[in-house]
mmCIF file of C-alpha atoms in Angstrom:
data_model
loop_
_atom_site.group_PDB
_atom_site.id
_atom_site.type_symbol
_atom_site.label_atom_id
_atom_site.label_comp_id
_atom_site.label_asym_id
_atom_site.label_seq_id
_atom_site.Cartn_x
_atom_site.Cartn_y
_atom_site.Cartn_z
ATOM 1 C CA THR A 106 22.969 146.015 106.713
ATOM 2 C CA CYS A 107 19.893 144.283 108.092
ATOM 3 C CA PHE A 108 16.649 146.159 108.620
ATOM 4 C CA PRO A 109 13.430 145.063 110.338
ATOM 5 C CA ALA A 110 10.935 142.952 108.417
ATOM 6 C CA PRO A 111 8.614 145.054 106.238
ATOM 7 C CA ILE A 112 5.679 144.625 108.639
ATOM 8 C CA GLY A 113 7.855 146.365 111.220
ATOM 9 C CA LEU A 114 8.927 149.066 108.785
ATOM 10 C CA GLY A 115 5.250 149.629 108.008
ATOM 11 C CA ALA A 116 4.695 150.510 111.663
ATOM 12 C CA THR A 117 7.028 153.496 111.342
ATOM 13 C CA TRP A 118 4.744 155.455 108.970
ATOM 14 C CA ASN A 119 7.965 157.256 108.009
ATOM 15 C CA ARG A 120 8.486 158.027 104.320
ATOM 16 C CA GLU A 121 11.895 159.648 104.737
ATOM 17 C CA LEU A 122 13.206 156.694 106.720
ATOM 18 C CA MET A 123 11.971 154.314 104.031
ATOM 19 C CA LYS A 124 13.653 156.339 101.308
ATOM 20 C CA ASN A 125 16.942 156.252 103.219
ATOM 21 C CA ILE A 126 16.613 152.502 103.712
ATOM 22 C CA GLY A 127 16.109 152.174 99.961
ATOM 23 C CA LYS A 128 19.237 154.228 99.299
ATOM 24 C CA THR A 129 21.254 152.082 101.678
ATOM 25 C CA ILE A 130 20.033 148.821 100.163
ATOM 26 C CA ALA A 131 20.798 150.108 96.664
ATOM 27 C CA ALA A 132 24.308 151.324 97.473
ATOM 28 C CA GLU A 133 25.296 148.109 99.247
ATOM 29 C CA THR A 134 23.698 145.886 96.617
ATOM 30 C CA ARG A 135 25.206 147.650 93.597
ATOM 31 C CA ALA A 136 28.603 147.474 95.261
ATOM 32 C CA HIS A 137 28.365 143.693 94.830
ATOM 33 C CA GLY A 138 27.568 143.988 91.125
ATOM 34 C CA ILE A 139 23.850 143.304 91.604
ATOM 35 C CA HIS A 140 21.582 145.603 89.609
ATOM 36 C CA MET A 141 18.009 144.637 90.533
ATOM 37 C CA VAL A 142 16.326 144.053 93.892
ATOM 38 C CA LEU A 143 13.229 141.841 94.139
ATOM 39 C CA SER A 144 11.453 144.322 96.356
ATOM 40 C CA PRO A 145 9.226 145.794 97.705
ATOM 41 C CA VAL A 146 6.337 143.440 98.431
ATOM 42 C CA LEU A 147 3.241 145.570 97.832
ATOM 43 C CA GLY A 148 0.589 143.048 98.773
ATOM 44 C CA LEU A 149 -1.895 144.005 101.480
ATOM 45 C CA ALA A 150 -2.082 141.961 104.682
ATOM 46 C CA ARG A 151 -5.763 141.066 104.517
ATOM 47 C CA GLU A 152 -5.527 137.273 104.794
ATOM 48 C CA LEU A 153 -3.711 136.607 108.052
ATOM 49 C CA ARG A 154 -3.374 132.883 107.356
ATOM 50 C CA TRP A 155 -1.114 133.731 104.422
ATOM 51 C CA GLY A 156 2.399 132.833 105.481
ATOM 52 C CA ARG A 157 4.052 135.941 104.062
ATOM 53 C CA VAL A 158 2.189 138.666 105.924
ATOM 54 C CA GLU A 159 5.444 139.853 107.485
ATOM 55 C CA GLU A 160 6.726 140.756 104.009
ATOM 56 C CA THR A 161 4.022 143.421 103.612
ATOM 57 C CA TYR A 162 3.756 146.938 105.020
ATOM 58 C CA GLY A 163 0.335 146.160 106.474
ATOM 59 C CA GLU A 164 -3.327 146.081 105.491
ATOM 60 C CA ASP A 165 -3.843 149.677 104.389
ATOM 61 C CA PRO A 166 -3.415 150.551 100.697
ATOM 62 C CA TYR A 167 -2.457 154.180 101.361
ATOM 63 C CA LEU A 168 0.233 153.243 103.861
ATOM 64 C CA ALA A 169 1.606 150.465 101.653
ATOM 65 C CA SER A 170 1.628 152.651 98.555
ATOM 66 C CA GLU A 171 3.342 155.581 100.278
ATOM 67 C CA LEU A 172 6.067 153.493 101.938
ATOM 68 C CA GLY A 173 6.482 151.441 98.771
ATOM 69 C CA LEU A 174 6.860 154.625 96.753
ATOM 70 C CA ALA A 175 9.475 155.942 99.178
ATOM 71 C CA ILE A 176 11.670 152.830 99.151
ATOM 72 C CA ILE A 177 11.418 152.566 95.355
ATOM 73 C CA LYS A 178 12.598 156.165 94.962
ATOM 74 C CA GLY A 179 15.406 155.461 97.395
ATOM 75 C CA MET A 180 16.572 152.354 95.544
ATOM 76 C CA GLN A 181 16.347 153.749 92.024
ATOM 77 C CA GLY A 182 17.524 157.276 92.832
ATOM 78 C CA ASP A 183 17.639 159.982 90.197
ATOM 79 C CA ASP A 184 19.955 158.098 87.834
ATOM 80 C CA LEU A 185 20.028 154.336 87.387
ATOM 81 C CA THR A 186 23.545 154.494 85.933
ATOM 82 C CA SER A 187 24.815 155.585 89.366
ATOM 83 C CA ASP A 188 26.850 153.033 91.323
ATOM 84 C CA SER A 189 24.409 153.669 94.181
ATOM 85 C CA SER A 190 21.198 152.812 92.327
ATOM 86 C CA VAL A 191 19.399 149.587 91.464
ATOM 87 C CA VAL A 192 16.196 148.641 89.661
ATOM 88 C CA SER A 193 13.314 148.117 92.054
ATOM 89 C CA GLU A 194 10.931 145.261 91.284
ATOM 90 C CA PRO A 195 7.600 145.493 93.141
ATOM 91 C CA LYS A 196 5.773 142.230 93.697
ATOM 92 C CA HIS A 197 3.696 140.138 93.495
ATOM 93 C CA PHE A 198 1.686 141.525 90.607
ATOM 94 C CA GLY A 199 -1.240 141.671 90.838
ATOM 95 C CA VAL A 200 -3.786 140.699 93.537
ATOM 96 C CA HIS A 201 -1.696 138.124 95.355
ATOM 97 C CA SER A 202 -1.836 138.428 99.135
ATOM 98 C CA VAL A 203 -5.364 137.077 99.723
ATOM 99 C CA PRO A 204 -5.218 133.485 98.440
ATOM 100 C CA GLU A 205 -7.869 130.915 99.229
ATOM 101 C CA SER A 206 -7.207 129.200 102.591
ATOM 102 C CA GLY A 207 -4.187 131.485 103.033
ATOM 103 C CA SER A 208 -2.084 129.114 100.939
ATOM 104 C CA ASN A 209 0.761 130.821 99.092
ATOM 105 C CA THR A 210 0.149 130.539 95.314
ATOM 106 C CA GLY A 211 -3.522 129.680 95.951
ATOM 107 C CA PRO A 212 -6.195 131.140 93.659
ATOM 108 C CA VAL A 213 -7.604 134.611 94.307
ATOM 109 C CA SER A 214 -11.239 135.506 93.689
ATOM 110 C CA VAL A 215 -11.302 139.223 94.516
ATOM 111 C CA GLY A 216 -13.635 141.240 92.293
ATOM 112 C CA MET A 217 -12.442 143.879 89.848
ATOM 113 C CA ARG A 218 -13.609 146.831 91.948
ATOM 114 C CA ASP A 219 -11.715 145.784 95.090
ATOM 115 C CA GLY A 220 -8.862 144.563 92.924
ATOM 116 C CA ARG A 221 -8.328 147.934 91.284
ATOM 117 C CA GLU A 222 -9.208 150.226 94.181
ATOM 118 C CA LEU A 223 -7.263 148.374 96.859
ATOM 119 C CA PHE A 224 -4.647 145.895 95.688
ATOM 120 C CA LEU A 225 -3.691 147.229 92.252
ATOM 121 C CA SER A 226 -3.725 150.892 93.291
ATOM 122 C CA VAL A 227 -0.563 150.268 95.328
ATOM 123 C CA PHE A 228 1.269 149.031 92.216
ATOM 124 C CA GLU A 229 -0.148 151.870 90.147
ATOM 125 C CA LYS A 230 1.506 154.432 92.411
ATOM 126 C CA ALA A 231 4.788 152.495 92.212
ATOM 127 C CA VAL A 232 4.682 152.780 88.423
ATOM 128 C CA ARG A 233 3.129 156.187 87.809
ATOM 129 C CA GLN A 234 4.867 158.098 90.613
ATOM 130 C CA GLY A 235 7.796 155.870 91.478
ATOM 131 C CA GLY A 236 8.874 154.964 87.957
ATOM 132 C CA ALA A 237 9.575 151.382 89.042
ATOM 133 C CA MET A 238 11.537 149.653 86.277
ATOM 134 C CA GLY A 239 10.845 146.098 87.373
ATOM 135 C CA MET A 240 7.666 144.132 88.060
ATOM 136 C CA MET A 241 7.299 140.535 89.243
ATOM 137 C CA ALA A 242 4.286 138.631 87.921
ATOM 138 C CA ALA A 243 2.795 136.393 90.577
ATOM 139 C CA TYR A 244 2.324 132.629 90.754
ATOM 140 C CA HIS A 245 -1.382 132.507 91.295
ATOM 141 C CA GLU A 246 -4.468 132.744 89.160
ATOM 142 C CA TRP A 247 -6.822 135.678 89.613
ATOM 143 C CA ASP A 248 -10.408 134.957 88.637
ATOM 144 C CA GLY A 249 -9.255 131.780 86.888
ATOM 145 C CA ILE A 250 -6.458 133.338 84.808
ATOM 146 C CA PRO A 251 -2.788 132.812 85.792
ATOM 147 C CA CYS A 252 -1.153 136.217 86.272
ATOM 148 C CA VAL A 253 1.777 135.217 84.062
ATOM 149 C CA SER A 254 -0.545 134.727 81.079
ATOM 150 C CA ASN A 255 -2.965 137.583 81.770
ATOM 151 C CA HIS A 256 -2.651 140.024 78.843
ATOM 152 C CA TRP A 257 -5.015 142.508 80.451
ATOM 153 C CA LEU A 258 -2.889 142.614 83.601
ATOM 154 C CA LEU A 259 0.608 142.634 82.076
ATOM 155 C CA THR A 260 -0.042 144.703 78.957
ATOM 156 C CA ASP A 261 -3.388 146.505 78.856
ATOM 157 C CA LEU A 262 -3.229 147.731 82.447
ATOM 158 C CA LEU A 263 0.472 147.804 83.308
ATOM 159 C CA ARG A 264 1.908 149.199 80.085
ATOM 160 C CA ASP A 265 -0.920 150.772 78.115
ATOM 161 C CA GLU A 266 -2.835 152.365 80.996
ATOM 162 C CA TRP A 267 -0.103 153.015 83.568
ATOM 163 C CA GLY A 268 2.799 153.606 81.173
ATOM 164 C CA PHE A 269 5.209 151.042 82.628
ATOM 165 C CA GLN A 270 8.581 151.137 80.817
ATOM 166 C CA GLY A 271 10.471 148.405 82.631
ATOM 167 C CA LEU A 272 10.714 144.620 82.455
ATOM 168 C CA VAL A 273 8.291 142.013 83.765
ATOM 169 C CA LEU A 274 9.895 138.988 85.412
ATOM 170 C CA SER A 275 8.032 135.870 86.445
ATOM 171 C CA ASP A 276 8.037 134.774 90.038
ATOM 172 C CA LEU A 277 10.247 131.718 90.359
ATOM 173 C CA GLY A 278 8.541 128.887 88.490
ATOM 174 C CA ALA A 279 5.336 130.826 87.778
ATOM 175 C CA ILE A 280 5.433 130.307 84.006
ATOM 176 C CA ALA A 281 5.855 126.570 84.474
ATOM 177 C CA MET A 282 2.930 126.493 86.900
ATOM 178 C CA GLN A 283 0.564 126.976 83.960
ATOM 179 C CA TYR A 284 1.560 123.455 82.961
ATOM 180 C CA ASN A 285 2.180 121.695 86.266
ATOM 181 C CA ASN A 286 -0.231 123.459 88.612
ATOM 182 C CA HIS A 287 -2.982 125.461 86.914
ATOM 183 C CA PHE A 288 -3.304 122.983 84.006
ATOM 184 C CA THR A 289 -4.233 125.775 81.597
ATOM 185 C CA VAL A 290 -1.775 124.638 78.896
ATOM 186 C CA SER A 291 -0.830 121.302 77.375
ATOM 187 C CA SER A 292 2.958 121.756 77.216
ATOM 188 C CA PRO A 293 5.863 123.794 78.567
ATOM 189 C CA LYS A 294 6.198 125.439 75.143
ATOM 190 C CA GLU A 295 2.609 126.648 75.275
ATOM 191 C CA ALA A 296 3.215 128.006 78.783
ATOM 192 C CA ILE A 297 6.276 129.957 77.617
ATOM 193 C CA VAL A 298 4.542 131.358 74.545
ATOM 194 C CA ASN A 299 1.382 132.292 76.471
ATOM 195 C CA SER A 300 3.445 134.312 78.927
ATOM 196 C CA ILE A 301 5.472 136.167 76.295
ATOM 197 C CA LYS A 302 2.318 137.006 74.329
ATOM 198 C CA ALA A 303 0.681 138.276 77.531
ATOM 199 C CA GLY A 304 3.557 140.638 78.303
ATOM 200 C CA MET A 305 6.142 138.592 80.199
ATOM 201 C CA ASP A 306 9.693 139.621 79.364
ATOM 202 C CA MET A 307 11.952 137.285 81.319
ATOM 203 C CA GLN A 308 11.706 133.922 83.029
ATOM 204 C CA PHE A 309 12.960 133.430 86.580
ATOM 205 C CA TYR A 310 14.576 130.132 85.646
ATOM 206 C CA ASP A 311 11.214 128.400 85.250
ATOM 207 C CA PHE A 312 12.810 126.074 82.693
ATOM 208 C CA GLU A 313 16.371 125.157 81.813
ATOM 209 C CA HIS A 314 17.704 127.683 79.338
ATOM 210 C CA ASP A 315 17.977 125.248 76.422
ATOM 211 C CA ILE A 316 14.311 124.258 76.839
ATOM 212 C CA TYR A 317 13.237 127.901 77.093
ATOM 213 C CA GLN A 318 15.241 128.919 74.030
ATOM 214 C CA SER A 319 14.323 125.944 71.851
ATOM 215 C CA SER A 320 10.640 126.376 72.716
ATOM 216 C CA ILE A 321 10.736 130.005 71.577
ATOM 217 C CA ILE A 322 12.544 129.134 68.348
ATOM 218 C CA GLU A 323 10.076 126.367 67.535
ATOM 219 C CA ALA A 324 7.090 128.589 68.331
ATOM 220 C CA VAL A 325 8.356 131.338 66.012
ATOM 221 C CA LYS A 326 8.964 128.852 63.181
ATOM 222 C CA GLU A 327 5.485 127.405 63.675
ATOM 223 C CA GLY A 328 3.869 130.846 63.681
ATOM 224 C CA PHE A 329 2.620 130.315 67.221
ATOM 225 C CA LEU A 330 4.729 133.265 68.428
ATOM 226 C CA LEU A 331 5.262 136.343 66.263
ATOM 227 C CA VAL A 332 8.748 137.770 65.876
ATOM 228 C CA GLU A 333 7.282 141.148 66.831
ATOM 229 C CA GLU A 334 6.042 139.717 70.138
ATOM 230 C CA LEU A 335 9.446 138.265 70.904
ATOM 231 C CA ASP A 336 11.150 141.514 69.902
ATOM 232 C CA GLN A 337 8.938 143.416 72.339
ATOM 233 C CA ALA A 338 10.025 141.240 75.259
ATOM 234 C CA VAL A 339 13.693 141.509 74.287
ATOM 235 C CA SER A 340 13.384 145.284 73.863
ATOM 236 C CA ASN A 341 11.913 145.683 77.333
ATOM 237 C CA VAL A 342 14.842 143.836 78.905
ATOM 238 C CA LEU A 343 17.413 145.756 76.875
ATOM 239 C CA ARG A 344 15.783 149.087 77.754
ATOM 240 C CA VAL A 345 16.340 148.382 81.453
ATOM 241 C CA LYS A 346 19.926 147.280 80.879
ATOM 242 C CA PHE A 347 20.644 150.443 78.892
ATOM 243 C CA SER A 348 19.038 152.567 81.606
ATOM 244 C CA LEU A 349 21.452 150.980 84.095
ATOM 245 C CA GLY A 350 24.392 151.890 81.867
ATOM 246 C CA LEU A 351 25.529 148.263 81.681
ATOM 247 C CA PHE A 352 26.681 148.464 78.079
ATOM 248 C CA GLU A 353 28.770 151.597 78.592
ATOM 249 C CA ASN A 354 30.071 150.580 82.022
ATOM 250 C CA PRO A 355 29.752 146.809 82.512
ATOM 251 C CA TYR A 356 32.170 146.414 85.429
ATOM 252 C CA THR A 357 31.745 147.106 89.132
ATOM 253 C CA ASP A 358 34.280 149.065 91.167
ATOM 254 C CA THR A 359 35.547 146.339 93.492
ATOM 255 C CA SER A 360 36.566 148.873 96.132
ATOM 256 C CA LEU A 361 32.946 149.800 96.819
ATOM 257 C CA VAL A 362 32.278 146.773 99.025
ATOM 258 C CA SER A 363 34.924 147.598 101.613
ATOM 259 C CA ARG A 364 33.847 151.230 101.683
ATOM 260 C CA ARG A 365 30.119 150.580 102.035
ATOM 261 C CA LEU A 366 29.654 147.403 104.062
ATOM 262 C CA GLY A 367 29.805 147.825 107.786
ATOM 263 C CA ASN A 368 29.241 151.523 107.248
ATOM 264 C CA GLN A 369 28.199 153.054 110.583
ATOM 265 C CA LYS A 370 25.905 155.599 108.937
ATOM 266 C CA ASN A 371 23.976 152.788 107.261
#
């Protein structure tokens, strides 16, 4: 079922509608055997040259946080093991939607006060009140530090202060951008290790799997990456999979698709 673009949904100012949309998306998605949705976009539309403004709920942090909270609750439901629930993954964490020149992935220079009070407060509500179990770390650098290697952002703030219990996934290629775009590391291995140490749990196919795996193994053997740091990332991914009930019930009821798609109520 197709719904309006988020900028249109933002114009509804309707929490209950957003929650129902979340429920519909979750039920139809899980019916296909998909367990996580890369949504909602919680950036604020304050740089109108940015080409993804239509993915936001608007410029206001209260509106965005309330509608984001509603759709997250709708998608995740009361029980993630339900065949009508999926993990919600807010993005792009953190201050992403105001890049220099409006260029997607461009650097952001917002100060800490505006960062926390405006842009990060929307994600805080998604975690503290919505219990979001996914989080997508953004491509860009904020104040000169790539988000995917920002320990303060991914660990100190997200987990230690807000109590996030889910998994952090990189935006597609964001880990690799430390090496090929930001030039903050000297090798792909250093990029991978920096991200895991900062609090990244899973790559979004930034590197081919054999490169990703061999880099981690080498880094552990060299003492560059501690086993405890790797275990933490693995544990965070497994916690989400267990919460979805994937080990107890790994298969999808194939009859769900025909019953849910094209559903007039949806």
